[in-house]
Tab-separated table of C-alpha atoms in Angstrom:
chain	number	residue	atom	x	y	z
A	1	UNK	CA	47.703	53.686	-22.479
A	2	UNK	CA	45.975	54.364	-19.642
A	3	UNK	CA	47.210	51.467	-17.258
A	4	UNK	CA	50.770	52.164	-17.648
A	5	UNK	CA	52.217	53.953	-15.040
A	6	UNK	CA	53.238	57.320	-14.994
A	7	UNK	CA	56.686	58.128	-16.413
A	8	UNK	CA	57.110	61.925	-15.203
A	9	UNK	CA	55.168	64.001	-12.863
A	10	UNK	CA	55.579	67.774	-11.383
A	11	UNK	CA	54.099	69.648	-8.582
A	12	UNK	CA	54.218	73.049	-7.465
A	13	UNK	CA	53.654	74.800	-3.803
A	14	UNK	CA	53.465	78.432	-3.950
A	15	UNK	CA	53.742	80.913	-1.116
A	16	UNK	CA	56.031	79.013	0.970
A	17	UNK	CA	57.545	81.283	3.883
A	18	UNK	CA	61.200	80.103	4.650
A	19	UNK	CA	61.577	79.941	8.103
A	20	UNK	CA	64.874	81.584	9.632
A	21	UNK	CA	67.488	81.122	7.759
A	22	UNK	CA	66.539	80.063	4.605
A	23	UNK	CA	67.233	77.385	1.874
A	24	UNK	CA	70.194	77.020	0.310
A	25	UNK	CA	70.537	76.052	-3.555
A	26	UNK	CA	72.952	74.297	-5.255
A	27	UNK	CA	73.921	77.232	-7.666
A	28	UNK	CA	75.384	78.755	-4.134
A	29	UNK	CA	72.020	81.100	-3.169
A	30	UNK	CA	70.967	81.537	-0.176
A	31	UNK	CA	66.901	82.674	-0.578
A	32	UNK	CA	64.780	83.650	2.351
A	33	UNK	CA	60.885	84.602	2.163
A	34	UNK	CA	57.881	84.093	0.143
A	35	UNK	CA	59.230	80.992	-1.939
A	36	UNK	CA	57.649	78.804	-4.540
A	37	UNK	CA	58.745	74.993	-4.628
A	38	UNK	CA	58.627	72.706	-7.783
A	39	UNK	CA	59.328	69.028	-8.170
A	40	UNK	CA	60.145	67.483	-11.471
A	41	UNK	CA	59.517	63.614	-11.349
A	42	UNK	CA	61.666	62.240	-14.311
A	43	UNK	CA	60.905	58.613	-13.771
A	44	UNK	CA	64.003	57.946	-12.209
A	45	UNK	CA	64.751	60.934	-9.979
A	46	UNK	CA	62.859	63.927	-8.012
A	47	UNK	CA	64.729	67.290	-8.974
A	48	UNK	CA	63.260	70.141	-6.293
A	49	UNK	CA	63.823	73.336	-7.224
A	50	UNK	CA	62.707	76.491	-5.454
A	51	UNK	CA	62.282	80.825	-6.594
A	52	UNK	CA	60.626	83.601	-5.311
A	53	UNK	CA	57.274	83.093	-5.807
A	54	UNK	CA	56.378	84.729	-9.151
A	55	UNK	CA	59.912	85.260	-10.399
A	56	UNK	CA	60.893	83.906	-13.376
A	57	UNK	CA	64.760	81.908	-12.475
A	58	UNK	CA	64.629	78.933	-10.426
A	59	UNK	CA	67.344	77.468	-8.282
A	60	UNK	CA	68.590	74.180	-7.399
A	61	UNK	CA	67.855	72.735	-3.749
A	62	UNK	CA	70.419	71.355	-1.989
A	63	UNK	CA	70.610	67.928	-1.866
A	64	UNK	CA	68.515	67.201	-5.105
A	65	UNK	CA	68.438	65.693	-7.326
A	66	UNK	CA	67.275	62.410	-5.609
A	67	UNK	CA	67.173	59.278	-7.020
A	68	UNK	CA	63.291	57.788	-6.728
A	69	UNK	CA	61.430	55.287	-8.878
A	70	UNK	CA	57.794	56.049	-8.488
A	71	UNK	CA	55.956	58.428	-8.670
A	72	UNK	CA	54.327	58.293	-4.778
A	73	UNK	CA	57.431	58.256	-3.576
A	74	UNK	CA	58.354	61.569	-5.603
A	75	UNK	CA	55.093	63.465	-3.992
A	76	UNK	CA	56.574	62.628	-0.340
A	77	UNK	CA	60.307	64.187	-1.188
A	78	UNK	CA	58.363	67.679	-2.574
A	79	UNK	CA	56.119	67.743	0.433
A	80	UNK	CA	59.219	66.988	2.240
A	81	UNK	CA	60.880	70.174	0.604
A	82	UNK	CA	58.061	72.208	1.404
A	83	UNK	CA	58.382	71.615	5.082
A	84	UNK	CA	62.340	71.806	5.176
A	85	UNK	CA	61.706	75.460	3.349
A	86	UNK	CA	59.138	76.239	6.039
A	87	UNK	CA	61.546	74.716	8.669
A	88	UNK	CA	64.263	77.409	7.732
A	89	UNK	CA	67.797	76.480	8.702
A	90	UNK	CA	69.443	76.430	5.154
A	91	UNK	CA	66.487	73.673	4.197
A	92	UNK	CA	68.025	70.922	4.005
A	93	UNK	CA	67.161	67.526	2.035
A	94	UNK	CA	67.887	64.971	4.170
């Protein structure tokens, strides 16, 4: 119906430059440059994932997946991961 809420939700950022250093992933990568970031919103959790823009595997960020109930609040943490990939420094979620 179209007053429930929303149960899932994604987003994507393209063309993200990682500043120095890079992001790492949880599969143990360590990828630097022109980076795409996705969020998956499952309804329960925001699971950020990142690639080479235009490549086809995606990787793991570290520190997700991250436990959020709404889907607001699962916008914020992948704007959040956009700016820790543009801040460099191994792009941390904190």
């Amino acid at each position: 119906m179209a007053d429930e809420p929303a149960t899932w939700a994604t987003w994507t950022t393209k063309n993200v430059w990682a500043g120095p250093g890079g992001v790492r992933t949880v599969e143990g990568a360590q990828l630097n440059g022109d980076l795409s970031v996705h969020t998956t919103w499952t309804g329960t959790e925001a699971i950020l994932t990142v690639q080479y823009t235009d490549a086809q595997d995606w990787f793991t960020l570290q520190g997700s997946p991250i436990e959020v109930g709404d889907e607001q609040a699962a916008r914020s943490w992948h704007q959040h991961a956009v700016e820790a990939v543009r801040g460099g420094n191994g792009g941390a979620l904190t």
